[in-house]
Amino acid sequence: KLAVALEIHKDVIQKVPLFKDANDDFIRDIILHLQSYIVSPGDYIIRAGEIGLDMFFINRGSVEVVSADESVRYAVLSEGQFFGEMALVLQAPRTATVRSLEYCDLYRLDKGTFDNILIRYPDVASQIEMLAQQRKAEIDKK
Ligand code: CMP
């Protein structure tokens, strides 16, 4: 089962630096929990202010991160990047709205799995936390 999952998700493991640099145990633990999630251009994946129960890794495509009223664009994220981590890490509502710019091939990770796994991999956890803090600082500046 694990071998099949590793084969199927080979692409995302290679593309996401967070996975590529992580050790094999981490990959083994997380891989069976990733859910494939395809979105169409213009789809809302996350809405600012909502409660966050998952995060997403981009295997293909790109998304834009905008303010709740959509008047400010904070970032465009693409292949290999992730989003939706802030609500999980900061224990806060979604900080921004995330909308697809094209067809995207995403991987979804639920909060329960995130919490369970990250507690065992402090290195990975601190990488995600650092990025969340950086992104928060950028939003607060704007
Ligand atoms: P979250 O707050 O859960 O939901 C919105 C997501 O947008 C957030 O997690 C981040 O993943 C992402 N995001 C917010 N601000 C930025 C930013 N300044 N740069 C890149 N991504 C961001």
Coordinates of N, CA, C and O and ligand atoms in Angstrom, one line a residue:
K1 N 0.8 -1.2 0.0 CA 0.0 0.0 0.0 C 0.9 1.3 0.0 O 0.7 2.2 -0.8
L2 N 1.9 1.2 0.8 CA 2.8 2.4 0.9 C 3.6 2.6 -0.4 O 3.7 3.7 -0.9
A3 N 4.0 1.4 -0.9 CA 4.8 1.5 -2.2 C 4.0 2.1 -3.3 O 4.5 2.9 -4.1
V4 N 2.7 1.7 -3.3 CA 1.8 2.3 -4.3 C 1.6 3.8 -4.1 O 1.7 4.6 -5.1
A5 N 1.4 4.2 -2.9 CA 1.2 5.6 -2.6 C 2.4 6.4 -3.0 O 2.3 7.5 -3.5
L6 N 3.6 5.9 -2.6 CA 4.8 6.6 -3.0 C 5.0 6.7 -4.5 O 5.4 7.8 -5.0
E7 N 4.6 5.7 -5.2 CA 4.7 5.8 -6.7 C 3.7 6.8 -7.2 O 4.1 7.6 -8.0
I8 N 2.5 6.8 -6.7 CA 1.4 7.7 -7.2 C 1.8 9.1 -6.9 O 1.6 10.0 -7.7
H9 N 2.4 9.4 -5.7 CA 2.6 10.7 -5.3 C 4.1 11.2 -5.5 O 4.5 12.2 -4.9
K10 N 4.8 10.4 -6.2 CA 6.2 10.7 -6.5 C 6.4 12.1 -7.0 O 7.3 12.8 -6.5
D11 N 5.5 12.6 -7.9 CA 5.6 13.9 -8.4 C 5.6 15.0 -7.3 O 6.4 15.9 -7.3
V12 N 4.6 14.9 -6.4 CA 4.5 15.9 -5.4 C 5.6 15.9 -4.4 O 6.1 16.9 -4.0
I13 N 6.2 14.7 -4.2 CA 7.3 14.6 -3.2 C 8.5 15.3 -3.8 O 9.3 16.0 -3.1
Q14 N 8.7 15.2 -5.2 CA 9.8 15.8 -5.8 C 9.7 17.3 -5.9 O 10.6 18.0 -5.8
K15 N 8.4 17.7 -6.1 CA 8.2 19.2 -6.4 C 8.1 20.1 -5.2 O 8.5 21.2 -5.2
V16 N 7.6 19.5 -4.1 CA 7.5 20.4 -2.9 C 8.8 20.3 -2.0 O 9.1 19.2 -1.5
P17 N 9.5 21.4 -2.0 CA 10.8 21.4 -1.2 C 10.6 20.9 0.2 O 11.5 20.1 0.7
L18 N 9.5 21.2 0.8 CA 9.2 20.7 2.2 C 9.3 19.2 2.3 O 9.8 18.6 3.3
F19 N 8.8 18.5 1.2 CA 8.8 17.1 1.2 C 10.2 16.5 0.8 O 10.7 15.6 1.3
K20 N 10.7 17.2 -0.2 CA 12.0 16.7 -0.8 C 13.1 16.7 0.2 O 13.9 15.8 0.2
D21 N 13.1 17.7 1.1 CA 14.1 17.8 2.1 C 13.9 17.0 3.4 O 14.7 16.9 4.2
A22 N 12.6 16.5 3.5 CA 12.3 15.8 4.7 C 12.8 14.4 4.7 O 13.1 13.9 3.6
N23 N 12.8 13.8 5.8 CA 13.4 12.4 5.8 C 12.3 11.4 5.4 O 11.1 11.7 5.4
D24 N 12.7 10.2 5.2 CA 11.8 9.2 4.6 C 10.7 8.8 5.6 O 9.6 8.5 5.1
D25 N 10.9 8.9 6.9 CA 9.9 8.6 7.9 C 8.7 9.5 7.7 O 7.6 9.2 7.8
F26 N 9.1 10.8 7.6 CA 8.0 11.8 7.4 C 7.2 11.6 6.2 O 6.0 11.6 6.3
I27 N 7.9 11.3 5.1 CA 7.2 11.0 3.8 C 6.2 9.8 4.0 O 5.1 9.9 3.6
R28 N 6.8 8.8 4.6 CA 6.0 7.6 4.9 C 4.7 7.9 5.7 O 3.6 7.4 5.4
D29 N 4.9 8.7 6.7 CA 3.8 9.0 7.6 C 2.7 9.9 6.9 O 1.5 9.8 7.2
I30 N 3.1 10.8 6.0 CA 2.2 11.8 5.5 C 1.5 11.3 4.2 O 0.4 11.7 3.9
I31 N 2.2 10.5 3.5 CA 1.8 10.2 2.1 C 0.4 9.6 2.0 O -0.3 9.9 1.1
L32 N 0.1 8.7 2.9 CA -1.2 8.0 2.8 C -2.4 8.9 3.2 O -3.5 8.6 3.0
H33 N -2.0 10.1 3.7 CA -3.1 11.1 4.1 C -3.3 12.2 3.1 O -4.2 13.0 3.3
L34 N -2.5 12.3 2.1 CA -2.7 13.3 1.1 C -3.9 13.0 0.2 O -3.9 11.9 -0.3
Q35 N -4.8 13.9 0.0 CA -5.9 13.7 -0.9 C -5.8 14.5 -2.1 O -5.6 15.7 -2.0
S36 N -5.9 13.9 -3.2 CA -5.9 14.6 -4.5 C -7.1 15.5 -4.6 O -8.2 15.2 -4.3
Y37 N -6.9 16.7 -5.1 CA -7.9 17.7 -5.2 C -7.7 18.6 -6.4 O -6.7 19.4 -6.5
I38 N -8.6 18.5 -7.4 CA -8.4 19.2 -8.6 C -9.4 20.4 -8.6 O -10.6 20.2 -8.3
V39 N -8.9 21.6 -9.0 CA -9.8 22.8 -9.0 C -9.8 23.4 -10.4 O -8.8 23.3 -11.1
S40 N -10.9 24.1 -10.7 CA -11.0 24.8 -12.0 C -10.5 26.2 -11.9 O -10.5 26.7 -10.8
P41 N -10.3 26.9 -13.0 CA -9.9 28.3 -12.9 C -11.0 29.1 -12.2 O -12.2 28.9 -12.5
G42 N -10.6 30.0 -11.3 CA -11.5 30.9 -10.6 C -12.2 30.3 -9.4 O -12.9 30.9 -8.7
D43 N -11.9 29.0 -9.1 CA -12.5 28.4 -7.9 C -11.9 29.0 -6.6 O -10.8 29.2 -6.5
Y44 N -12.8 29.1 -5.6 CA -12.4 29.6 -4.3 C -12.0 28.3 -3.5 O -12.8 27.5 -3.3
I45 N -10.8 28.3 -3.1 CA -10.3 27.1 -2.3 C -10.3 27.4 -0.9 O -10.7 26.6 0.0
I46 N -10.1 28.7 -0.5 CA -10.1 29.1 0.9 C -10.8 30.5 0.9 O -10.5 31.3 0.0
R47 N -11.6 30.8 1.9 CA -12.2 32.1 2.1 C -11.7 32.7 3.4 O -11.8 32.1 4.4
A48 N -11.3 34.0 3.3 CA -10.8 34.7 4.5 C -11.9 34.7 5.5 O -13.1 34.8 5.2
G49 N -11.4 34.5 6.8 CA -12.4 34.6 7.9 C -13.0 33.2 8.3 O -13.4 33.1 9.5
E50 N -12.9 32.2 7.4 CA -13.5 30.9 7.8 C -12.5 30.2 8.7 O -11.4 30.5 8.8
I51 N -13.1 29.1 9.3 CA -12.3 28.3 10.2 C -11.5 27.3 9.2 O -12.0 26.8 8.3
G52 N -10.2 27.2 9.5 CA -9.4 26.3 8.6 C -9.2 24.9 9.2 O -8.7 24.7 10.3
L53 N -9.6 24.0 8.3 CA -9.5 22.6 8.7 C -8.5 21.8 7.8 O -8.4 20.6 8.0
D54 N -7.9 22.5 6.9 CA -6.9 21.8 6.1 C -5.9 22.7 5.4 O -6.1 23.9 5.5
M55 N -4.9 22.1 4.8 CA -3.9 22.9 4.0 C -3.7 22.2 2.7 O -4.1 21.0 2.5
F56 N -3.0 22.9 1.8 CA -2.9 22.4 0.4 C -1.5 22.6 -0.1 O -0.8 23.6 0.1
F57 N -1.1 21.6 -0.9 CA 0.2 21.6 -1.6 C -0.1 21.7 -3.1 O -1.0 21.0 -3.6
I58 N 0.6 22.5 -3.8 CA 0.4 22.7 -5.2 C 1.3 21.8 -6.0 O 2.5 22.0 -6.0
N59 N 0.7 20.8 -6.7 CA 1.5 19.9 -7.6 C 1.6 20.5 -9.0 O 2.6 20.4 -9.6
R60 N 0.5 21.2 -9.4 CA 0.5 21.8 -10.7 C -0.5 22.9 -10.7 O -1.6 22.8 -10.1
G61 N -0.1 24.0 -11.4 CA -1.0 25.2 -11.5 C -0.6 26.3 -10.6 O 0.4 26.3 -9.9
S62 N -1.5 27.3 -10.5 CA -1.2 28.5 -9.6 C -2.4 29.1 -9.0 O -3.5 28.9 -9.6
V63 N -2.3 29.7 -7.9 CA -3.4 30.3 -7.2 C -3.0 31.7 -6.8 O -1.8 32.1 -6.7
E64 N -4.0 32.6 -6.5 CA -3.7 33.9 -6.0 C -4.2 34.0 -4.6 O -5.3 33.4 -4.2
V65 N -3.5 34.8 -3.8 CA -3.9 35.0 -2.4 C -4.3 36.4 -2.3 O -3.5 37.3 -2.5
V66 N -5.6 36.7 -1.9 CA -6.1 38.1 -1.9 C -6.8 38.4 -0.6 O -7.1 37.5 0.2
S67 N -7.0 39.7 -0.3 CA -7.7 40.1 0.9 C -9.1 39.7 0.8 O -9.6 39.4 -0.3
A68 N -9.8 39.8 1.9 CA -11.2 39.4 2.0 C -12.1 40.1 1.0 O -12.9 39.5 0.3
D69 N -11.8 41.4 0.8 CA -12.6 42.1 -0.2 C -12.0 42.0 -1.6 O -12.5 42.7 -2.6
E70 N -10.9 41.3 -1.7 CA -10.3 41.0 -3.0 C -9.6 42.2 -3.6 O -9.3 42.2 -4.8
S71 N -9.4 43.3 -2.9 CA -8.8 44.5 -3.4 C -7.3 44.4 -3.4 O -6.6 45.2 -4.1
V72 N -6.7 43.6 -2.5 CA -5.3 43.5 -2.4 C -4.8 42.1 -2.7 O -5.4 41.1 -2.2
R73 N -3.8 42.0 -3.6 CA -3.3 40.7 -3.9 C -2.0 40.5 -3.1 O -1.0 41.3 -3.3
Y74 N -2.0 39.6 -2.2 CA -0.8 39.4 -1.4 C 0.3 38.5 -2.1 O 1.5 38.8 -1.9
A75 N -0.1 37.6 -2.9 CA 0.8 36.7 -3.5 C 0.2 35.8 -4.6 O -1.0 35.6 -4.6
V76 N 1.1 35.3 -5.5 CA 0.7 34.2 -6.4 C 1.5 33.0 -6.0 O 2.8 33.2 -5.9
L77 N 0.9 31.9 -5.8 CA 1.7 30.7 -5.4 C 1.5 29.7 -6.5 O 0.5 29.6 -7.2
S78 N 2.6 28.9 -6.8 CA 2.6 27.9 -7.8 C 3.2 26.6 -7.4 O 3.6 26.4 -6.2
E79 N 3.4 25.8 -8.4 CA 4.0 24.4 -8.2 C 5.1 24.3 -7.1 O 6.0 25.1 -7.1
G80 N 4.9 23.4 -6.2 CA 5.8 23.2 -5.1 C 5.6 24.0 -3.9 O 6.2 23.7 -2.8
Q81 N 4.7 25.0 -4.0 CA 4.4 25.8 -2.8 C 3.1 25.3 -2.0 O 2.4 24.4 -2.6
F82 N 2.9 25.8 -0.8 CA 1.7 25.3 -0.1 C 1.0 26.5 0.5 O 1.5 27.6 0.6
F83 N -0.3 26.3 0.9 CA -1.1 27.4 1.5 C -2.1 26.7 2.4 O -2.4 25.5 2.3
G84 N -2.7 27.6 3.3 CA -3.7 27.1 4.2 C -3.1 26.7 5.5 O -3.8 26.2 6.4
E85 N -1.7 26.9 5.6 CA -1.0 26.4 6.8 C -1.2 27.4 8.0 O -1.1 27.0 9.2
M86 N -1.5 28.7 7.7 CA -1.6 29.7 8.7 C -2.7 29.5 9.7 O -2.4 29.6 10.9
A87 N -3.8 29.1 9.3 CA -5.0 28.9 10.2 C -4.6 27.7 11.1 O -5.0 27.8 12.3
L88 N -3.9 26.7 10.6 CA -3.6 25.6 11.4 C -2.5 25.9 12.4 O -2.5 25.5 13.6
V89 N -1.5 26.6 12.0 CA -0.3 26.9 12.8 C -0.6 28.0 13.8 O -0.2 27.9 15.0
L90 N -1.3 29.1 13.4 CA -1.6 30.2 14.2 C -2.9 30.0 15.0 O -3.2 30.9 15.8
Q91 N -3.6 29.0 14.8 CA -4.8 28.7 15.5 C -5.8 29.9 15.3 O -6.3 30.4 16.3
A92 N -5.9 30.4 14.1 CA -6.7 31.6 13.8 C -7.6 31.3 12.6 O -7.3 30.3 11.9
P93 N -8.6 32.2 12.3 CA -9.4 32.0 11.1 C -8.5 32.3 9.9 O -7.4 32.8 10.0
R94 N -8.9 31.8 8.7 CA -8.2 32.0 7.5 C -7.8 33.5 7.3 O -8.7 34.4 7.4
T95 N -6.6 33.7 7.0 CA -6.1 35.1 6.9 C -6.4 35.8 5.6 O -6.3 37.0 5.5
A96 N -6.7 35.0 4.6 CA -6.8 35.5 3.2 C -7.7 34.6 2.5 O -8.0 33.5 2.9
T97 N -8.1 35.1 1.3 CA -8.9 34.2 0.3 C -7.9 33.7 -0.7 O -7.0 34.4 -1.1
V98 N -8.1 32.4 -1.1 CA -7.2 31.8 -2.1 C -8.1 31.3 -3.2 O -9.0 30.6 -3.0
R99 N -7.7 31.8 -4.4 CA -8.5 31.4 -5.6 C -7.6 30.9 -6.7 O -6.5 31.4 -6.9
S100 N -8.0 29.9 -7.4 CA -7.2 29.3 -8.5 C -7.2 30.2 -9.7 O -8.1 30.9 -10.1
L101 N -6.0 30.3 -10.3 CA -5.8 31.1 -11.5 C -6.0 30.2 -12.8 O -6.0 30.8 -13.9
E102 N -5.9 28.9 -12.6 CA -6.0 28.0 -13.7 C -6.4 26.7 -13.2 O -6.7 26.5 -12.0
Y103 N -6.4 25.6 -14.0 CA -6.7 24.3 -13.5 C -5.5 24.0 -12.6 O -4.4 24.1 -13.0
C104 N -5.8 23.5 -11.4 CA -4.7 23.1 -10.5 C -4.9 21.7 -10.0 O -6.0 21.2 -9.7
D105 N -3.8 21.1 -9.8 CA -3.7 19.8 -9.2 C -3.1 20.0 -7.8 O -1.9 20.3 -7.7
L106 N -4.0 19.8 -6.8 CA -3.6 20.1 -5.4 C -3.6 18.8 -4.6 O -4.2 17.8 -5.0
Y107 N -2.9 18.9 -3.5 CA -3.0 17.8 -2.5 C -3.5 18.4 -1.2 O -2.9 19.5 -0.8
R108 N -4.5 17.8 -0.6 CA -5.1 18.4 0.6 C -4.6 17.5 1.8 O -4.6 16.3 1.7
L109 N -4.3 18.2 2.9 CA -3.9 17.5 4.1 C -4.8 18.1 5.2 O -4.9 19.3 5.5
D110 N -5.6 17.2 5.9 CA -6.5 17.6 7.0 C -5.8 18.0 8.3 O -4.7 17.5 8.5
K111 N -6.4 18.8 9.0 CA -5.8 19.4 10.3 C -5.4 18.3 11.3 O -4.4 18.3 11.9
G112 N -6.3 17.3 11.4 CA -6.0 16.2 12.3 C -4.7 15.5 12.0 O -3.9 15.3 12.9
T113 N -4.5 15.2 10.8 CA -3.3 14.5 10.3 C -2.1 15.5 10.5 O -1.0 15.1 11.0
F114 N -2.3 16.7 10.1 CA -1.3 17.8 10.2 C -0.8 17.8 11.7 O 0.4 17.7 12.0
D115 N -1.7 17.9 12.6 CA -1.3 18.0 14.1 C -0.6 16.7 14.5 O 0.4 16.8 15.2
N116 N -1.2 15.6 14.1 CA -0.6 14.3 14.6 C 0.8 14.1 14.1 O 1.7 13.6 14.8
I117 N 1.0 14.4 12.8 CA 2.3 14.2 12.2 C 3.4 15.2 12.6 O 4.5 14.9 12.9
L118 N 3.0 16.5 12.6 CA 3.9 17.5 12.8 C 4.5 17.5 14.2 O 5.7 17.9 14.4
I119 N 3.8 16.9 15.1 CA 4.3 16.9 16.5 C 5.5 16.0 16.6 O 6.4 16.1 17.4
R120 N 5.6 15.0 15.6 CA 6.7 14.1 15.6 C 7.9 14.6 14.8 O 8.9 13.9 14.8
Y121 N 7.6 15.6 14.0 CA 8.7 16.1 13.1 C 8.9 17.6 13.3 O 8.5 18.4 12.5
P122 N 9.6 18.0 14.5 CA 9.7 19.4 14.8 C 10.5 20.2 13.8 O 10.2 21.4 13.7
D123 N 11.4 19.6 13.0 CA 12.1 20.3 12.0 C 11.1 20.8 10.9 O 11.2 22.0 10.5
V124 N 10.3 19.9 10.5 CA 9.3 20.3 9.4 C 8.3 21.3 10.0 O 8.0 22.3 9.3
A125 N 7.9 21.0 11.2 CA 6.9 21.9 11.9 C 7.5 23.3 11.9 O 6.8 24.3 11.6
S126 N 8.8 23.5 12.3 CA 9.3 24.8 12.5 C 9.5 25.5 11.1 O 9.3 26.7 11.0
Q127 N 9.7 24.8 10.1 CA 9.8 25.4 8.7 C 8.4 26.0 8.3 O 8.4 27.1 7.8
I128 N 7.4 25.2 8.6 CA 6.1 25.7 8.3 C 5.7 26.9 9.1 O 5.1 27.8 8.7
E129 N 6.0 26.8 10.4 CA 5.7 27.9 11.3 C 6.4 29.2 10.9 O 5.9 30.3 11.0
M130 N 7.7 29.0 10.5 CA 8.5 30.2 10.1 C 7.8 30.9 8.9 O 7.7 32.1 8.8
L131 N 7.4 30.1 7.9 CA 6.8 30.6 6.7 C 5.5 31.3 7.1 O 5.2 32.4 6.6
A132 N 4.7 30.7 8.0 CA 3.4 31.3 8.4 C 3.6 32.6 9.1 O 2.9 33.6 8.8
Q133 N 4.7 32.7 9.9 CA 5.0 34.0 10.5 C 5.4 35.1 9.5 O 5.0 36.2 9.6
Q134 N 6.2 34.7 8.6 CA 6.6 35.6 7.5 C 5.5 36.1 6.7 O 5.3 37.3 6.4
R135 N 4.6 35.2 6.4 CA 3.4 35.6 5.6 C 2.5 36.5 6.4 O 1.9 37.4 5.8
K136 N 2.4 36.2 7.7 CA 1.6 37.0 8.5 C 2.1 38.5 8.6 O 1.4 39.4 8.5
A137 N 3.4 38.6 8.7 CA 4.1 39.9 8.7 C 3.8 40.6 7.4 O 3.6 41.8 7.5
E138 N 3.8 39.9 6.3 CA 3.6 40.6 5.0 C 2.1 41.1 4.9 O 1.9 42.2 4.5
I139 N 1.2 40.3 5.4 CA -0.2 40.8 5.4 C -0.4 42.0 6.3 O -1.0 42.9 6.0
D140 N 0.2 41.9 7.5 CA 0.1 43.0 8.5 C 0.6 44.3 7.9 O 0.2 45.4 8.3
K141 N 1.7 44.2 7.1 CA 2.3 45.4 6.5 C 1.4 46.1 5.5 O 1.5 47.3 5.4
K142 N 0.6 45.3 4.8 CA -0.2 45.8 3.7 C -1.6 46.4 4.2 O -2.0 46.2 5.3
Ligands
CMP1 P1 -4.6 30.5 5.9 O1 -4.6 31.7 6.7 O2 -5.0 29.2 6.5 O3 -5.5 30.7 4.6 C1 -5.1 31.7 3.7 C2 -3.8 31.4 3.2 O4 -3.2 32.3 2.3 C3 -2.8 31.4 4.4 O5 -3.1 30.4 5.3 C4 -1.5 31.3 3.7 O6 -1.2 30.0 3.3 C5 -1.8 32.1 2.4 N1 -1.2 33.5 2.6 C6 -1.6 34.4 3.4 N2 -0.8 35.5 3.3 C7 0.2 35.2 2.4 C8 1.3 35.9 1.9 N3 1.7 37.1 2.3 N4 2.1 35.2 1.0 C9 1.8 34.0 0.6 N5 0.7 33.3 1.0 C10 -0.1 33.9 2.0

